[in-house]
Each structure stands twice: as C-alpha cells, then as structure tokens.
C-alpha cells in the first residue's frame, strides 16, 4: 500500500472516531445531568455514520499515514454490534493498533468478542474507588465495583488495559493515592488526566484543575517514580514507572503543560465531522462526501487539504477568558 504522507505538511498518526454521542453515565465533568437531561437532543440516527462509511474514512486516513485508531463516544460500547466495526477496521492495510475508550460497564459482556474482532487495547475511565465519590461523579449511582469487573474482564480476555482518572479539585483528590496503590498492585497503568475545559457545559475553571505537578508531589510522598522515555513522537501521556516494577503511571497535562506543537491527532464525530482540535468550535463535514462519492481519492484530497490548513494551538494559548468565552464542541460528542 502506498502511503501519501508527503501530501501533509504536518504528521497525522492517530485518528479518534466517535461512534455515538449517547452514554449510560452522566459524568459531571462531561455530561452534566441538568444539561444532558431527558429533553436533550442527541444526533438523529440518519446523521450517524454507518460502519461502512466509518471504514471508508478510516481507510482514507490510513493512506495519509494514520496507523492508530481509537474508538470512542459517548459510550462506544452502546453502539450495536461494535465488534463488527472493529473487525472491519482491523482489516484496513496500515492500521497497526486499535484501541477503545470506555466507562467499562459493558466489558464483561463484550470483551471477548472485541478481542476476537481485532481490538488491541482499552482505556477504562474510573475516577474513584470510593463509592460515595464515584457514584456522585458518574451521575448514575454506578458502583466502582461494576467498572472494576469490566477491567478484569478486559484483562482476562487479553486486552491491554489502562485506567483513566480525571482529577477535579475538591471532588476526588482524596482518591489519587488509593487509585495509585490499587492499580500498582494489579500491574495496571493508571493515567491521571487534568480536568479540561472541553465544551461549554461542565463549569470548568482553572481553580478546579489539579495539575500534574500537584499529583506528582502527592505520589512522591508514597512511591519512588522514575521517568520513562516516550514510545513515539507525539505521545500525549508523560509516563513514569514505579521503581523496580514494570508498572507505569502517566499524566495527561493538557492544561498545565500543553503539547500542541507535537499534536498528530485527528478526530471524527459520530455524524462524520472532521475536527483538527479537541477544543474546536467547527468541524469539516466528511459525511456528505463519503455518501456522495464512492472513490477514495476525493476523500484523501479533502482530508489532506483540511489538515494542511490547520493552525490549532488551543491549549498553548488557553486563558481563563478563552476557556469561558470560546464556543467549543462537547466532550461526549467528540470523545476525548
Ligand atoms: N465514555 C467513554 C469513557 O468515559 O471512557 C469514552 C468517551 S469519554 C468522553 C473519553 C475520556 O474523556 C474519558 O476518559 C473521560 O474521563 C475523559 N473526559 C471527559 N470529560 C473530560 C474533561 N472535562 N476533562 C478531562 N477529561 C475528560
Ligand atoms: Fe459518558 Fe464517558 Fe462522558 Fe462519562 S466521560 S459521561 S462515561 S462519555
Ligand atoms: Fe492538539 Fe488542540 Fe489539544 Fe493542542 S489543544 S494538543 S492542537 S487537540
């Protein structure tokens, strides 16, 4: 397969595909229940890309150098027959790695089918072990035990597993050390994510962010950590290892140490819009093109022309003012 990386002025390695904007949770930092209530209008069915359309888009991206895919949402495991999508994506030449981000609830039911279809890894979101805290955060009263069962099912099925914890000041800082201990003992990588100002509905401000520096300081009182080299250019997590173990702990520092200059990630929403930044207001419609024309070349041309115009540096330039006033897409729509 010929890869046309030379058509791009900046590398594009990694594609996140949202396959639904619906979710069975209402995490307060992502889909606050007062906004995403019974009257909230989710995407109509006809607007959502079919698996065939997603496969054709992913194949076009792969021709431009994308080798890693991540399936996300909303909650991607709510989409019917998601394993058959994985199986289609797995067969695209050039795709070397397929991951999925999930709240974990449906993993006990689906993990084996997903592995058999070609999924390599999952990131499971869990923000607290303590049930009082976790039930409040997820907005649906779901116990952390349910997610832990999902993590176990994923590992038993042979998936690579990482755990994502979004840390919010005054909400779950008390869980930083218990989560570290628990997942260190299990040999599972934990990644602390700084609370981000994605979308306009989660009431974000700087004072609610617990920075990597603060978290690292807390961890250092309990554990010896050593830095690890990045696995590849553009790796987002800053990774450390607990000394004398193979278990790692990472940080996603979008707020305190931004990484826009090495951003190689594109995103597609469930309704087929192409976003060149997580904090964008506007996406570029690819659904019209994928539905109107069966050839791949026009898709490749459109994707490369959009990527080549890209100047995104939102996190590098973030201010309290831009975080509040800029209109941004919601996290549950674009998938992180
Ligand atoms: N529902 C799936 C899940 O929760 O893993 C996938 C979609 S979710 C939008 C993807 C990731 O974004 C999750 O790890 C979630 O914790 C994270 N996330 C959501 N809102 C966030 C925010 N405001 N700041 C930082 N991370 C956030
Ligand atoms: Fe749903 Fe994931 Fe958002 Fe939580 S973070 S509300 S599980 S999409
Ligand atoms: Fe990439 Fe936008 Fe995040 Fe910067 S803010 S790293 S450009 S997605």
Coordinates of C-alpha atoms and ligand atoms in Angstrom, one line a residue:
X1 CA 0.0 0.0 0.0
X2 CA 1.4 3.4 -0.9
X3 CA 1.2 5.9 1.9
X4 CA 0.9 9.5 0.8
X5 CA 2.4 11.2 3.9
X6 CA 4.2 13.7 1.6
X7 CA 0.8 15.3 0.9
X8 CA 0.7 16.5 4.5
X9 CA 2.7 19.5 5.9
X10 CA 2.4 18.1 9.5
X11 CA 2.3 14.4 10.5
X12 CA -1.1 12.8 11.1
X13 CA -0.6 9.5 13.0
X14 CA -3.6 9.0 15.1
X15 CA -7.4 9.1 14.5
X16 CA -10.1 9.1 17.1
X17 CA -13.5 8.0 15.9
X18 CA -16.6 8.8 17.9
X19 CA -19.4 6.3 17.1
X20 CA -22.2 7.6 19.3
X21 CA -22.9 10.7 21.3
X22 CA -25.1 8.8 23.8
X23 CA -23.9 7.5 27.1
X24 CA -25.3 5.5 30.1
X25 CA -23.4 7.7 32.5
X26 CA -23.8 11.4 33.2
X27 CA -20.3 12.3 34.5
X28 CA -20.5 15.8 35.9
X29 CA -17.3 16.9 34.1
X30 CA -18.5 15.6 30.7
X31 CA -22.4 15.3 30.5
X32 CA -23.8 17.2 33.5
X33 CA -27.3 15.7 34.1
X34 CA -29.0 19.1 34.2
X35 CA -27.9 19.8 30.6
X36 CA -28.0 16.2 29.2
X37 CA -31.4 15.5 30.6
X38 CA -34.4 13.7 29.1
X39 CA -35.0 16.6 26.6
X40 CA -31.5 16.7 25.3
X41 CA -31.5 16.1 21.5
X42 CA -28.9 13.5 20.6
X43 CA -27.9 13.0 17.0
X44 CA -30.6 11.6 14.8
X45 CA -30.0 8.0 13.5
X46 CA -29.7 9.1 9.9
X47 CA -27.0 11.6 10.7
X48 CA -24.7 8.9 12.2
X49 CA -22.1 7.3 10.0
X50 CA -22.7 3.6 9.2
X51 CA -19.9 1.1 9.8
X52 CA -19.2 1.0 6.1
X53 CA -18.8 4.8 6.0
X54 CA -16.5 4.8 9.0
X55 CA -14.4 2.1 7.4
X56 CA -14.0 4.1 4.2
X57 CA -13.0 7.2 6.1
X58 CA -10.5 5.3 8.2
X59 CA -9.0 3.7 5.1
X60 CA -8.6 7.2 3.6
X61 CA -6.9 8.4 6.7
X62 CA -4.6 5.4 6.8
X63 CA -3.4 6.3 3.3
X64 CA -2.2 9.6 4.8
X65 CA -0.2 7.8 7.5
X66 CA -2.7 7.1 10.3
X67 CA -1.7 3.8 11.8
X68 CA -3.5 4.1 15.2
X69 CA -7.3 4.2 15.7
X70 CA -9.2 4.8 18.9
X71 CA -12.9 4.2 19.1
X72 CA -14.8 6.5 21.5
X73 CA -18.0 8.3 22.1
X74 CA -20.3 9.0 24.2
X75 CA -20.1 5.4 25.3
X76 CA -18.9 3.4 22.3
X77 CA -20.0 0.0 23.7
X78 CA -23.6 1.2 23.5
X79 CA -23.4 1.1 19.7
X80 CA -24.9 -2.1 18.4
X81 CA -22.5 -4.7 17.1
X82 CA -19.4 -2.7 17.8
X83 CA -17.2 -5.8 17.4
X84 CA -18.1 -6.0 13.7
X85 CA -16.8 -2.4 13.2
X86 CA -13.6 -3.4 14.9
X87 CA -13.3 -6.3 12.6
X88 CA -13.7 -4.1 9.5
X89 CA -11.1 -1.6 10.8
X90 CA -8.7 -4.4 11.7
X91 CA -8.6 -5.4 8.0
X92 CA -7.5 -2.0 6.7
X93 CA -3.9 -2.1 5.5
X94 CA -1.7 0.1 7.5
X95 CA -3.8 0.1 10.7
X96 CA -1.5 -1.4 13.3
X97 CA -3.2 -0.5 16.6
X98 CA -6.9 -0.2 17.5
X99 CA -7.9 1.0 21.0
X100 CA -11.2 1.9 22.5
X101 CA -12.1 4.2 25.4
X102 CA -15.0 3.1 27.6
X103 CA -16.6 3.5 31.0
X104 CA -16.2 -0.3 31.3
X105 CA -19.8 -1.2 32.2
X106 CA -20.3 -3.4 29.1
X107 CA -16.9 -5.0 29.0
X108 CA -17.9 -8.2 30.9
X109 CA -20.4 -8.8 28.0
X110 CA -18.3 -7.7 25.1
X111 CA -14.5 -8.1 25.8
X112 CA -14.1 -11.5 24.3
X113 CA -15.9 -10.5 21.0
X114 CA -13.9 -7.3 20.8
X115 CA -10.6 -9.2 21.1
X116 CA -11.6 -11.7 18.6
X117 CA -12.5 -8.9 16.2
X118 CA -9.0 -7.4 16.5
X119 CA -9.2 -4.8 19.3
X120 CA -5.8 -4.4 21.0
X121 CA -6.4 -2.2 24.0
X122 CA -8.9 -0.4 26.1
X123 CA -8.7 2.7 28.3
X124 CA -11.2 2.4 31.0
X125 CA -12.4 5.5 32.8
X126 CA -12.6 5.3 36.6
X127 CA -12.3 8.4 38.7
X128 CA -12.6 6.9 42.2
X129 CA -12.7 3.6 44.1
X130 CA -14.7 5.1 46.9
X131 CA -18.3 4.5 46.0
X132 CA -19.8 7.7 47.6
X133 CA -17.4 9.7 45.4
X134 CA -17.7 7.6 42.2
X135 CA -21.5 7.4 42.3
X136 CA -21.7 11.2 42.5
X137 CA -19.2 11.7 39.7
X138 CA -20.8 9.3 37.3
X139 CA -24.3 10.8 37.9
X140 CA -26.0 7.4 37.7
X141 CA -25.1 5.9 41.0
X142 CA -22.9 3.2 39.5
X143 CA -20.6 1.5 41.9
X144 CA -16.8 1.4 41.2
X145 CA -17.2 -2.4 41.5
X146 CA -19.0 -2.5 38.2
X147 CA -16.1 -0.8 36.4
X148 CA -13.6 -3.0 38.2
X149 CA -15.4 -6.0 36.9
X150 CA -15.1 -4.6 33.4
X151 CA -11.4 -4.0 33.9
X152 CA -11.0 -7.6 35.0
X153 CA -13.0 -8.9 32.0
X154 CA -10.8 -6.9 29.6
X155 CA -7.6 -8.3 31.1
X156 CA -8.9 -11.8 31.2
X157 CA -9.8 -11.5 27.5
X158 CA -6.2 -10.5 26.7
X159 CA -6.7 -6.8 26.1
X160 CA -4.1 -4.2 27.1
X161 CA -5.7 -2.1 29.8
X162 CA -5.0 1.4 31.0
X163 CA -7.2 3.3 33.5
X164 CA -8.1 7.0 33.0
X165 CA -8.8 9.1 36.1
X166 CA -9.9 12.7 35.7
X167 CA -8.9 14.6 38.8
X168 CA -11.0 17.5 39.9
X169 CA -10.2 19.8 42.9
X170 CA -12.5 19.3 45.8
X171 CA -14.1 16.2 44.2
X172 CA -11.7 13.2 44.0
X173 CA -8.2 14.3 45.1
X174 CA -8.6 12.0 48.1
X175 CA -8.6 9.1 45.6
X176 CA -5.2 9.9 44.0
X177 CA -3.2 7.6 46.3
X178 CA -5.8 4.8 46.8
X179 CA -6.1 4.6 43.0
X180 CA -2.3 4.5 42.6
X181 CA -2.0 1.7 45.2
X182 CA -4.8 -0.3 43.8
X183 CA -3.6 -0.3 40.2
X184 CA 0.1 -0.6 41.1
X185 CA -0.8 -3.8 42.9
X186 CA -2.7 -5.0 39.9
X187 CA 0.1 -4.1 37.5
X188 CA -2.3 -1.8 35.5
X189 CA -1.2 1.6 34.1
X190 CA -3.1 4.5 35.6
X191 CA -3.3 7.8 33.9
X192 CA -4.2 11.0 35.7
X193 CA -6.0 13.4 33.4
X194 CA -6.1 17.1 34.2
X195 CA -9.7 18.4 34.2
X196 CA -10.2 20.2 30.9
X197 CA -12.4 22.9 29.6
X198 CA -13.8 20.9 26.8
X199 CA -17.2 22.1 25.7
X200 CA -19.2 24.8 27.5
X201 CA -21.3 22.9 30.0
X202 CA -19.0 21.5 32.7
X203 CA -18.5 24.6 34.7
X204 CA -14.7 24.4 34.3
X205 CA -12.3 27.0 35.6
X206 CA -8.6 26.9 36.5
X207 CA -9.3 26.6 40.2
X208 CA -10.8 23.2 39.7
X209 CA -7.7 21.7 38.0
X210 CA -5.3 19.6 39.9
X211 CA -2.1 19.8 38.0
X212 CA 0.4 17.1 37.2
X213 CA 2.9 18.8 39.5
X214 CA 0.5 18.6 42.4
X215 CA -0.4 15.0 41.7
X216 CA 3.2 14.1 41.2
X217 CA 4.1 15.7 44.5
X218 CA 1.4 13.6 46.3
X219 CA 2.6 10.4 44.7
X220 CA 6.2 11.1 45.5
X221 CA 5.4 11.1 49.3
X222 CA 4.3 7.4 48.8
X223 CA 6.2 5.9 45.9
X224 CA 9.5 6.1 44.1
X225 CA 8.9 7.0 40.5
X226 CA 11.3 7.2 37.6
X227 CA 10.6 8.8 34.2
X228 CA 10.1 6.7 31.1
X229 CA 11.0 7.8 27.5
X230 CA 8.2 8.5 25.1
X231 CA 7.2 5.5 23.0
X232 CA 6.8 7.6 19.9
X233 CA 6.7 11.2 18.6
X234 CA 3.6 13.0 19.7
X235 CA 2.8 10.6 22.7
X236 CA 0.4 12.5 24.8
X237 CA 1.0 10.9 28.3
X238 CA 4.0 11.8 30.3
X239 CA 5.0 8.4 31.7
X240 CA 6.8 7.2 34.8
X241 CA 7.4 3.8 36.3
X242 CA 7.2 2.7 39.9
X243 CA 10.9 1.9 40.7
X244 CA 11.7 -1.8 40.4
X245 CA 8.5 -2.7 38.7
X246 CA 7.1 -2.7 35.1
X247 CA 4.0 -0.8 36.1
X248 CA 3.6 2.7 34.8
X249 CA 1.7 5.8 35.8
X250 CA 1.1 8.6 33.4
X251 CA -0.2 12.2 33.2
X252 CA -2.2 14.0 30.6
X253 CA -1.2 17.6 31.1
X254 CA -3.4 19.4 28.6
X255 CA -3.8 22.3 31.0
X256 CA -0.5 22.7 32.8
X257 CA 2.0 21.6 30.2
X258 CA 0.3 21.7 26.8
X259 CA 1.6 19.8 23.8
X260 CA 0.1 21.4 20.7
X261 CA 3.4 21.5 18.8
X262 CA 3.5 17.7 18.7
X263 CA -0.2 17.1 18.1
X264 CA -0.7 14.5 15.5
X265 CA -4.2 13.5 16.2
X266 CA -7.4 13.9 14.2
X267 CA -11.0 13.3 15.3
X268 CA -14.2 12.4 13.6
X269 CA -17.6 12.8 15.3
X270 CA -20.3 10.2 15.0
X271 CA -22.0 12.4 12.4
X272 CA -18.9 12.5 10.2
X273 CA -17.4 15.9 11.0
X274 CA -13.6 16.1 11.0
X275 CA -12.1 18.1 13.8
X276 CA -8.5 19.1 13.9
X277 CA -8.5 20.1 17.6
X278 CA -10.4 18.8 20.7
X279 CA -11.3 22.4 21.5
X280 CA -12.6 23.4 18.1
X281 CA -15.9 25.1 17.5
X282 CA -16.3 24.0 13.9
X283 CA -15.8 20.7 12.2
X284 CA -15.5 19.9 8.5
X285 CA -18.2 17.7 7.0
X286 CA -16.9 14.5 5.6
X287 CA -20.2 12.6 5.6
X288 CA -21.5 14.5 2.6
X289 CA -18.5 13.4 0.6
X290 CA -18.4 9.8 1.8
X291 CA -22.1 9.5 1.0
X292 CA -21.9 11.2 -2.4
X293 CA -18.9 9.5 -3.9
X294 CA -17.6 6.0 -3.8
X295 CA -14.0 6.8 -4.7
X296 CA -11.3 7.2 -2.2
X297 CA -9.2 9.9 -3.9
X298 CA -11.6 12.8 -3.2
X299 CA -11.7 11.8 0.5
X300 CA -7.9 11.8 0.7
X301 CA -7.7 15.2 -1.1
X302 CA -10.3 16.7 1.3
X303 CA -8.6 15.3 4.5
X304 CA -5.2 16.5 3.4
X305 CA -6.4 19.9 2.4
X306 CA -8.1 20.4 5.8
X307 CA -5.1 19.1 7.8
X308 CA -2.7 21.3 5.8
X309 CA -4.6 24.4 6.8
X310 CA -4.5 23.6 10.4
X311 CA -3.1 26.1 12.9
X312 CA -4.6 24.8 16.2
X313 CA -2.8 25.7 19.4
X314 CA -5.7 26.0 21.8
X315 CA -4.0 24.6 24.9
X316 CA -0.8 26.6 24.3
X317 CA -2.8 29.8 24.3
X318 CA -5.6 28.9 26.8
X319 CA -6.6 31.7 29.2
X320 CA -9.5 31.9 31.7
X321 CA -11.2 34.1 29.2
X322 CA -10.8 31.9 26.2
X323 CA -11.9 28.9 28.3
X324 CA -15.2 30.6 29.1
X325 CA -16.0 32.6 26.0
X326 CA -15.0 30.4 23.1
X327 CA -17.7 28.1 21.8
X328 CA -16.4 24.5 21.9
X329 CA -17.7 21.1 21.0
X330 CA -18.8 18.9 23.9
X331 CA -16.6 16.0 25.1
X332 CA -19.4 13.5 24.8
X333 CA -19.8 14.5 21.1
X334 CA -16.1 14.3 20.1
X335 CA -14.9 11.6 22.5
X336 CA -11.7 13.0 24.0
Ligands
LIG1 N1 -17.5 7.1 27.6 C1 -16.1 6.7 27.4 C2 -15.3 6.9 28.7 O1 -15.8 7.6 29.6 O2 -14.2 6.4 28.7 C3 -15.5 7.4 26.2 C4 -15.7 8.8 26.0 S1 -15.1 9.9 27.2 C5 -15.6 11.5 26.6 C6 -13.4 9.9 26.9 C7 -12.5 10.3 28.0 O3 -12.6 11.7 28.2 C8 -12.7 9.6 29.4 O4 -11.5 9.1 29.9 C9 -13.2 10.8 30.2 O5 -12.9 10.6 31.6 C10 -12.5 11.9 29.6 N2 -13.1 13.2 29.9 C11 -14.4 13.6 29.7 N3 -14.6 14.9 30.1 C12 -13.4 15.4 30.4 C13 -12.9 16.6 30.9 N4 -13.7 17.7 31.0 N5 -11.6 16.8 31.2 C14 -10.8 15.7 31.1 N6 -11.1 14.5 30.6 C15 -12.4 14.3 30.3
LIG2 FE1 -20.1 9.1 29.4 FE2 -17.5 8.9 29.1 FE3 -18.7 11.3 29.3 FE4 -18.7 9.8 31.4 S1 -16.9 10.6 30.4 S2 -20.4 10.9 30.6 S3 -18.8 7.7 30.6 S4 -18.9 9.8 27.7
LIG3 FE1 -4.0 19.2 19.7 FE2 -5.8 21.1 20.1 FE3 -5.1 19.6 22.1 FE4 -3.4 21.4 21.1 S1 -5.4 21.8 22.1 S2 -2.9 19.3 21.7 S3 -3.9 21.3 18.9 S4 -6.1 18.8 20.2

